[in-house]
Amino acid sequence: MDEVKVGIAGLGRLGKVHANNICYKIPGAKLTAACSVAEAELEYAKNELDVSDVYTDYLEMLKSADIDAVAIVTTSSEHCWQIEAALAAGKHVFCEKPLGINEEECKAAERAVEKYPDKIFFLGFMRRYDPSYAYAMQKIKEGAIGKPYLVKATGIDPESLVEGSIKFCSTSGGIYIDMASHDIDLMRWFLGDEVTEVYALGCTFKHPEFEANGDCETGCAMFRFKNGAIGQIHVGRTAAHGYHIETEVVGTEGSIRISPVPAKNLAMIYDKNGAVVECVGSFPERFADAYVLEMKEFIACIREGRKPDVTVYDGTKSTKIAYAAAQSLKEHHPVQL
Ligand code: NAI
């Protein structure tokens, strides 16, 4: 296939990032259609992306648009049925994380992917494509730290965006379902093993609105893996300095830290505050390269008839483990998987 024609569903915060990447940064891909339930986003597609074939109805896009593939960047609860419909319509599918919002939905998506083995299905766990995470994985495979046995992951949204987190917390499924799916995926990826038990805690010290809505501001969970390895995840919403994503992988012969300081770039400012490293402020900024690289890989998989490394089963596992963490937090005891 010379050129892969893509229709995008969802042009919100992240949809716009993917749409711009497909339009301007992915060789061999062309954005030919767009779908959104928000009229303003369809105007954006027409005016900013020069995509005139727009739809408010997703199924109509699948039926009528000239597309080989869809990129699903809609609200999480829409993902699974949209995956099933796209595959049934003969399209390749890129879908944002989470795969689905519960295990039943994920299993239905698995069955659809299994039913159409000639179609590419790609799940947007883009951190695996971030150059620093990919490099860390390469070093681990080369034996640089021996056998990895502990992953410590931190993911804290900036305090500057806390109003949005408060607004959505009552419908987000709670802090682990909302925020931990990438970290859960990275733990499984780096440790090459599966979670058997989780114990999760939560607390709220700054914004009582989280607790009032049945959620919490900060979560900290411990995970036991089948081979005895350990995972630890700290998620939160009140980082004063920016968007803090940090991961440490500890092995028998050493350790690797990925962005221990979530630096904006390599510049250091020397002023009355001391030697200052500015930090990244948001996920589109921190993972700009990763969003491009994962979409390049999706398009390359279609053109070369190759299956991606990240699978639909990774999506189900991440959702299932996040639910176990949410259950542990609610019921105050470790949960077995
Ligand atoms: P958003 O709320 O800004 O945008 C959602 C979009 O979906 C809107 O354009 C809305 O009009 C559209 N939409 C909803 N239902 C639809 C339907 N039935 N048909 C067509 N369009 C529909 O949300 P945001 O932040 O862009 O997130 C979108 C997805 O991306 C979510 O699943 C989220 O979990 C995921 N995400 C992933 C990130 C990552 O790092 N990989 C970061 C942020 C979000």
Short mmCIF file of C-alpha atoms and ligand atoms in Angstrom, two decimals:
data_model
loop_
_atom_site.label_atom_id
_atom_site.label_comp_id
_atom_site.label_asym_id
_atom_site.label_seq_id
_atom_site.Cartn_x
_atom_site.Cartn_y
_atom_site.Cartn_z
CA MET A 1 0.00 0.00 0.00
CA ASP A 2 1.58 3.28 -1.15
CA GLU A 3 -0.40 5.64 1.03
CA VAL A 4 -2.55 4.76 4.03
CA LYS A 5 -5.72 6.86 4.18
CA VAL A 6 -6.78 7.49 7.76
CA GLY A 7 -10.03 8.72 9.30
CA ILE A 8 -9.78 10.11 12.81
CA ALA A 9 -12.51 9.80 15.44
CA GLY A 10 -12.27 12.39 18.22
CA LEU A 11 -10.56 15.75 17.86
CA GLY A 12 -10.25 16.74 21.50
CA ARG A 13 -7.04 17.39 23.47
CA LEU A 14 -5.18 14.37 22.13
CA GLY A 15 -7.13 13.89 18.88
CA LYS A 16 -5.78 17.20 17.61
CA VAL A 17 -2.21 16.05 18.35
CA HIS A 18 -2.67 12.80 16.41
CA ALA A 19 -4.52 14.54 13.57
CA ASN A 20 -1.72 17.07 13.11
CA ASN A 21 0.88 14.30 13.22
CA ILE A 22 -0.95 12.26 10.57
CA CYS A 23 -1.32 15.36 8.38
CA TYR A 24 2.21 16.69 8.63
CA LYS A 25 4.64 14.23 10.25
CA ILE A 26 3.91 10.67 9.13
CA PRO A 27 5.29 9.73 5.70
CA GLY A 28 2.96 7.34 3.88
CA ALA A 29 -0.14 8.47 5.76
CA LYS A 30 -2.89 10.88 4.76
CA LEU A 31 -5.74 12.18 6.90
CA THR A 32 -8.77 11.98 4.61
CA ALA A 33 -11.73 12.04 7.03
CA ALA A 34 -12.64 13.14 10.54
CA CYS A 35 -15.47 12.43 12.94
CA SER A 36 -16.52 14.14 16.15
CA VAL A 37 -19.72 14.75 18.08
CA ALA A 38 -18.58 18.36 18.53
CA GLU A 39 -19.29 20.59 15.53
CA ALA A 40 -16.48 22.99 16.47
CA GLU A 41 -13.99 20.14 16.10
CA LEU A 42 -15.26 19.39 12.60
CA GLU A 43 -14.76 23.05 11.73
CA TYR A 44 -11.21 22.65 13.06
CA ALA A 45 -10.71 19.67 10.71
CA LYS A 46 -11.91 21.67 7.73
CA ASN A 47 -10.12 24.93 8.51
CA GLU A 48 -6.88 23.81 10.15
CA LEU A 49 -6.30 20.38 8.62
CA ASP A 50 -7.88 20.83 5.22
CA VAL A 51 -10.04 17.74 5.75
CA SER A 52 -13.44 18.38 4.19
CA ASP A 53 -14.89 14.85 4.55
CA VAL A 54 -16.29 15.18 8.08
CA TYR A 55 -18.92 13.24 10.03
CA THR A 56 -20.84 13.50 13.28
CA ASP A 57 -21.72 9.80 13.04
CA TYR A 58 -18.82 7.34 13.39
CA LEU A 59 -20.61 4.49 11.59
CA GLU A 60 -21.36 6.83 8.70
CA MET A 61 -17.63 7.62 8.43
CA LEU A 62 -16.84 3.90 8.30
CA LYS A 63 -19.45 3.38 5.59
CA SER A 64 -18.82 6.39 3.36
CA ALA A 65 -15.30 7.75 3.81
CA ASP A 66 -12.38 6.79 1.58
CA ILE A 67 -10.21 5.33 4.38
CA ASP A 68 -8.00 2.28 4.98
CA ALA A 69 -7.59 2.86 8.72
CA VAL A 70 -9.12 4.67 11.68
CA ALA A 71 -7.47 6.40 14.61
CA ILE A 72 -9.81 6.23 17.61
CA VAL A 73 -9.14 9.10 20.01
CA THR A 74 -12.62 9.41 21.47
CA THR A 75 -13.81 9.28 25.07
CA SER A 76 -12.62 5.99 26.63
CA SER A 77 -16.12 4.48 26.93
CA GLU A 78 -16.48 4.63 23.12
CA HIS A 79 -13.28 2.75 22.26
CA CYS A 80 -14.36 -0.90 22.25
CA TRP A 81 -17.50 -0.68 20.12
CA GLN A 82 -15.67 1.61 17.71
CA ILE A 83 -12.83 -0.94 17.42
CA GLU A 84 -15.30 -3.74 16.68
CA ALA A 85 -17.19 -1.67 14.08
CA ALA A 86 -14.01 -0.53 12.31
CA LEU A 87 -12.58 -4.05 12.03
CA ALA A 88 -15.94 -5.36 10.78
CA ALA A 89 -15.86 -2.61 8.14
CA GLY A 90 -12.43 -3.84 6.96
CA LYS A 91 -10.33 -1.02 8.46
CA HIS A 92 -7.01 -1.17 10.30
CA VAL A 93 -7.31 0.33 13.79
CA PHE A 94 -5.20 2.58 15.99
CA CYS A 95 -6.89 3.08 19.37
CA GLU A 96 -5.91 5.29 22.26
CA LYS A 97 -5.53 3.83 25.73
CA PRO A 98 -7.34 2.59 27.73
CA LEU A 99 -8.53 -0.27 25.50
CA GLY A 100 -11.85 -0.28 27.37
CA ILE A 101 -13.33 0.80 30.64
CA ASN A 102 -14.01 -2.70 31.95
CA GLU A 103 -12.81 -6.26 31.36
CA GLU A 104 -15.96 -7.41 29.50
CA GLU A 105 -15.58 -4.64 26.91
CA CYS A 106 -11.87 -5.45 26.51
CA LYS A 107 -12.64 -9.14 25.93
CA ALA A 108 -15.11 -8.17 23.19
CA ALA A 109 -12.38 -6.07 21.55
CA GLU A 110 -9.98 -9.05 21.83
CA ARG A 111 -12.50 -11.27 20.03
CA ALA A 112 -12.90 -8.70 17.24
CA VAL A 113 -9.11 -8.43 16.79
CA GLU A 114 -8.85 -12.25 16.69
CA LYS A 115 -11.66 -12.44 14.11
CA TYR A 116 -9.83 -10.16 11.65
CA PRO A 117 -6.19 -11.34 11.78
CA ASP A 118 -5.34 -9.66 8.46
CA LYS A 119 -6.05 -6.23 9.99
CA ILE A 120 -3.54 -4.31 12.10
CA PHE A 121 -4.66 -3.37 15.60
CA PHE A 122 -2.45 -0.90 17.46
CA LEU A 123 -2.99 0.26 21.04
CA GLY A 124 -1.63 3.68 21.98
CA PHE A 125 0.74 2.77 24.81
CA MET A 126 3.05 5.41 23.35
CA ARG A 127 5.53 5.47 26.23
CA ARG A 128 6.98 2.24 24.79
CA TYR A 129 7.92 4.37 21.73
CA ASP A 130 9.34 7.33 23.69
CA PRO A 131 13.07 7.43 22.81
CA SER A 132 14.19 7.32 26.48
CA TYR A 133 11.90 4.44 27.45
CA ALA A 134 12.81 2.53 24.27
CA TYR A 135 16.50 3.11 25.05
CA ALA A 136 16.05 1.87 28.61
CA MET A 137 14.39 -1.29 27.29
CA GLN A 138 17.22 -1.82 24.82
CA LYS A 139 19.81 -1.50 27.65
CA ILE A 140 17.84 -3.96 29.79
CA LYS A 141 17.73 -6.45 26.90
CA GLU A 142 21.51 -6.03 26.52
CA GLY A 143 21.89 -6.97 30.20
CA ALA A 144 23.03 -3.54 31.42
CA ILE A 145 21.30 -3.88 34.80
CA GLY A 146 21.16 -7.68 35.10
CA LYS A 147 17.78 -9.15 35.95
CA PRO A 148 15.17 -6.40 36.59
CA TYR A 149 13.24 -7.03 39.80
CA LEU A 150 11.74 -3.69 40.82
CA VAL A 151 9.97 -0.89 38.91
CA LYS A 152 9.13 2.38 40.65
CA ALA A 153 6.87 4.63 38.59
CA THR A 154 5.74 8.18 39.29
CA GLY A 155 3.04 10.01 37.33
CA ILE A 156 1.86 13.34 38.69
CA ASP A 157 -0.22 15.84 36.73
CA PRO A 158 0.58 19.52 37.18
CA GLU A 159 -1.22 21.49 39.88
CA SER A 160 -1.91 24.09 37.16
CA LEU A 161 -4.39 21.63 35.57
CA VAL A 162 -5.99 20.45 38.82
CA GLU A 163 -9.34 22.12 38.10
CA GLY A 164 -9.83 19.79 35.11
CA SER A 165 -8.94 16.73 37.22
CA ILE A 166 -11.47 17.80 39.86
CA LYS A 167 -14.14 18.36 37.22
CA PHE A 168 -13.79 14.86 35.76
CA CYS A 169 -12.90 12.85 38.87
CA SER A 170 -16.44 11.72 39.67
CA THR A 171 -16.77 10.05 36.23
CA SER A 172 -13.15 9.03 35.57
CA GLY A 173 -13.33 5.70 37.41
CA GLY A 174 -10.94 6.91 40.10
CA ILE A 175 -7.26 7.73 40.21
CA TYR A 176 -5.88 4.29 39.27
CA ILE A 177 -8.18 3.77 36.27
CA ASP A 178 -7.73 7.36 35.16
CA MET A 179 -3.98 7.71 35.64
CA ALA A 180 -2.11 4.42 36.10
CA SER A 181 -2.65 2.49 32.86
CA HIS A 182 0.62 3.63 31.21
CA ASP A 183 2.64 2.88 34.36
CA ILE A 184 1.02 -0.55 34.71
CA ASP A 185 1.89 -1.30 31.09
CA LEU A 186 5.50 -0.16 31.59
CA MET A 187 5.92 -2.30 34.71
CA ARG A 188 4.75 -5.42 32.85
CA TRP A 189 6.92 -4.49 29.84
CA PHE A 190 10.12 -3.89 31.79
CA LEU A 191 9.69 -6.85 34.14
CA GLY A 192 8.45 -9.21 31.40
CA ASP A 193 6.03 -10.76 33.85
CA GLU A 194 2.46 -10.60 35.14
CA VAL A 195 0.93 -9.06 38.25
CA THR A 196 -0.57 -11.50 40.78
CA GLU A 197 -1.45 -9.16 43.66
CA VAL A 198 -1.97 -5.45 44.32
CA TYR A 199 -2.38 -3.35 47.44
CA ALA A 200 -3.40 0.26 46.86
CA LEU A 201 -3.78 3.26 49.14
CA GLY A 202 -4.94 6.81 48.52
CA CYS A 203 -4.97 10.15 50.30
CA THR A 204 -6.11 13.76 49.85
CA PHE A 205 -4.32 16.68 51.50
CA LYS A 206 -4.81 19.70 49.28
CA HIS A 207 -8.12 19.55 47.37
CA PRO A 208 -10.96 18.03 49.46
CA GLU A 209 -13.12 18.00 46.29
CA PHE A 210 -11.42 14.74 45.24
CA GLU A 211 -12.54 12.98 48.42
CA ALA A 212 -15.99 14.58 48.24
CA ASN A 213 -16.38 12.99 44.78
CA GLY A 214 -15.32 9.54 45.95
CA ASP A 215 -11.80 9.81 44.51
CA CYS A 216 -8.44 10.79 45.97
CA GLU A 217 -5.67 13.21 45.11
CA THR A 218 -2.74 10.84 45.43
CA GLY A 219 -2.47 7.09 45.00
CA CYS A 220 0.33 4.73 45.94
CA ALA A 221 0.16 1.03 45.10
CA MET A 222 2.42 -2.02 45.44
CA PHE A 223 2.27 -4.85 42.92
CA ARG A 224 3.60 -8.40 43.29
CA PHE A 225 4.64 -10.21 40.10
CA LYS A 226 4.47 -13.96 39.41
CA ASN A 227 8.28 -14.30 39.48
CA GLY A 228 8.54 -12.41 42.79
CA ALA A 229 9.42 -9.00 41.29
CA ILE A 230 7.84 -5.85 42.72
CA GLY A 231 6.17 -2.80 41.20
CA GLN A 232 5.38 0.49 42.89
CA ILE A 233 3.23 3.24 41.39
CA HIS A 234 2.75 6.76 42.72
CA VAL A 235 0.10 8.77 40.88
CA GLY A 236 -1.10 12.26 41.75
CA ARG A 237 -2.51 15.54 40.52
CA THR A 238 -0.66 18.30 42.31
CA ALA A 239 2.93 18.56 41.02
CA ALA A 240 3.96 22.18 41.66
CA HIS A 241 6.79 22.08 39.10
CA GLY A 242 5.03 20.66 36.02
CA TYR A 243 4.12 17.26 34.53
CA HIS A 244 6.18 14.69 36.41
CA ILE A 245 6.63 11.30 34.76
CA GLU A 246 9.55 9.31 36.15
CA THR A 247 10.39 5.63 36.12
CA GLU A 248 13.17 3.65 37.80
CA VAL A 249 13.96 0.07 36.92
CA VAL A 250 16.19 -1.76 39.41
CA GLY A 251 18.05 -4.92 38.47
CA THR A 252 20.55 -7.31 40.02
CA GLU A 253 23.52 -5.42 38.48
CA GLY A 254 22.35 -1.81 38.42
CA SER A 255 19.41 0.46 37.75
CA ILE A 256 18.08 2.83 35.09
CA ARG A 257 16.15 6.03 35.77
CA ILE A 258 14.04 7.60 33.05
CA SER A 259 13.59 11.35 33.53
CA PRO A 260 14.31 11.60 37.28
CA VAL A 261 14.08 15.34 36.62
CA PRO A 262 11.23 15.89 34.10
CA ALA A 263 13.32 18.51 32.34
CA LYS A 264 11.94 20.67 29.54
CA ASN A 265 15.28 20.53 27.72
CA LEU A 266 19.02 20.56 28.45
CA ALA A 267 19.16 24.25 29.40
CA MET A 268 19.91 25.31 32.97
CA ILE A 269 19.08 28.85 34.07
CA TYR A 270 21.40 30.43 36.65
CA ASP A 271 19.57 33.29 38.39
CA LYS A 272 18.44 34.51 41.82
CA ASN A 273 16.66 31.19 42.36
CA GLY A 274 19.86 29.20 41.89
CA ALA A 275 20.61 26.74 39.07
CA VAL A 276 17.16 26.06 37.63
CA VAL A 277 16.04 23.34 35.24
CA GLU A 278 12.56 24.09 33.90
CA CYS A 279 10.13 21.16 33.67
CA VAL A 280 7.72 19.95 30.99
CA GLY A 281 4.18 21.20 31.55
CA SER A 282 1.90 18.62 29.91
CA PHE A 283 1.64 15.23 28.22
CA PRO A 284 1.62 16.63 24.65
CA GLU A 285 4.93 18.36 25.43
CA ARG A 286 6.62 15.45 27.25
CA PHE A 287 5.54 12.78 24.78
CA ALA A 288 5.48 14.76 21.51
CA ASP A 289 8.07 12.45 19.92
CA ALA A 290 6.39 9.31 21.23
CA TYR A 291 3.02 10.22 19.66
CA VAL A 292 4.77 10.66 16.28
CA LEU A 293 6.85 7.49 16.60
CA GLU A 294 3.91 5.26 17.61
CA MET A 295 1.83 6.54 14.65
CA LYS A 296 4.79 5.96 12.30
CA GLU A 297 4.97 2.38 13.59
CA PHE A 298 1.21 1.88 13.09
CA ILE A 299 1.47 3.05 9.47
CA ALA A 300 4.64 0.99 8.89
CA CYS A 301 2.90 -2.12 10.25
CA ILE A 302 0.04 -1.63 7.76
CA ARG A 303 2.35 -1.00 4.82
CA GLU A 304 4.71 -3.86 5.67
CA GLY A 305 2.04 -6.35 6.83
CA ARG A 306 3.69 -6.59 10.27
CA LYS A 307 2.05 -6.98 13.70
CA PRO A 308 2.97 -4.39 16.34
CA ASP A 309 4.69 -5.48 19.57
CA VAL A 310 1.97 -3.95 21.74
CA THR A 311 -1.19 -6.06 21.60
CA VAL A 312 -4.87 -5.94 22.44
CA TYR A 313 -4.08 -8.31 25.35
CA ASP A 314 -1.74 -5.68 26.86
CA GLY A 315 -4.75 -3.37 26.88
CA THR A 316 -6.99 -5.86 28.68
CA LYS A 317 -4.30 -6.63 31.26
CA SER A 318 -3.67 -2.98 32.04
CA THR A 319 -7.41 -2.33 32.53
CA LYS A 320 -7.84 -5.45 34.69
CA ILE A 321 -4.89 -4.52 36.94
CA ALA A 322 -6.09 -0.91 37.29
CA TYR A 323 -9.50 -2.23 38.41
CA ALA A 324 -7.84 -4.50 40.96
CA ALA A 325 -5.97 -1.45 42.32
CA ALA A 326 -9.24 0.52 42.49
CA GLN A 327 -10.89 -2.37 44.33
CA SER A 328 -7.99 -2.62 46.79
CA LEU A 329 -8.20 1.11 47.50
CA LYS A 330 -11.94 0.89 48.11
CA GLU A 331 -11.92 -2.28 50.22
CA HIS A 332 -8.69 -1.69 52.13
CA HIS A 333 -7.05 -5.05 51.45
CA PRO A 334 -4.71 -6.65 48.90
CA VAL A 335 -6.47 -7.99 45.80
CA GLN A 336 -5.32 -11.12 43.95
CA LEU A 337 -5.38 -11.36 40.17
P1 NAI B 1 -11.38 14.92 24.96
O1 NAI B 1 -12.60 14.86 25.83
O2 NAI B 1 -10.60 16.16 24.87
O3 NAI B 1 -11.80 14.48 23.49
C1 NAI B 1 -12.67 13.40 23.22
C2 NAI B 1 -13.18 13.53 21.79
O4 NAI B 1 -14.02 12.42 21.47
C3 NAI B 1 -14.01 14.77 21.50
O5 NAI B 1 -13.55 15.25 20.26
C4 NAI B 1 -15.44 14.24 21.32
O6 NAI B 1 -16.16 15.05 20.45
C5 NAI B 1 -15.13 12.90 20.72
N1 NAI B 1 -16.18 11.89 20.82
C6 NAI B 1 -16.77 11.40 21.93
N2 NAI B 1 -17.66 10.44 21.61
C7 NAI B 1 -17.62 10.33 20.26
C8 NAI B 1 -18.29 9.50 19.31
N3 NAI B 1 -19.20 8.59 19.70
N4 NAI B 1 -18.00 9.65 18.00
C9 NAI B 1 -17.08 10.56 17.59
N5 NAI B 1 -16.41 11.37 18.44
C10 NAI B 1 -16.69 11.25 19.75
O7 NAI B 1 -10.47 13.70 25.45
P2 NAI B 1 -8.89 13.50 25.27
O8 NAI B 1 -8.19 14.00 26.44
O9 NAI B 1 -8.48 13.93 23.91
O10 NAI B 1 -8.82 11.90 25.37
C11 NAI B 1 -9.24 11.07 24.31
C12 NAI B 1 -8.75 9.65 24.59
O11 NAI B 1 -7.33 9.65 24.61
C13 NAI B 1 -9.21 9.08 25.94
O12 NAI B 1 -9.51 7.74 25.77
C14 NAI B 1 -7.98 9.25 26.84
O13 NAI B 1 -7.90 8.26 27.84
C15 NAI B 1 -6.84 9.11 25.85
N6 NAI B 1 -5.64 9.86 26.25
C16 NAI B 1 -4.43 9.25 26.13
C17 NAI B 1 -3.26 9.92 26.46
C18 NAI B 1 -1.95 9.27 26.26
O14 NAI B 1 -0.97 9.73 26.83
N7 NAI B 1 -1.83 8.23 25.46
C19 NAI B 1 -3.29 11.29 26.99
C20 NAI B 1 -4.63 11.86 27.02
C21 NAI B 1 -5.75 11.16 26.67
#
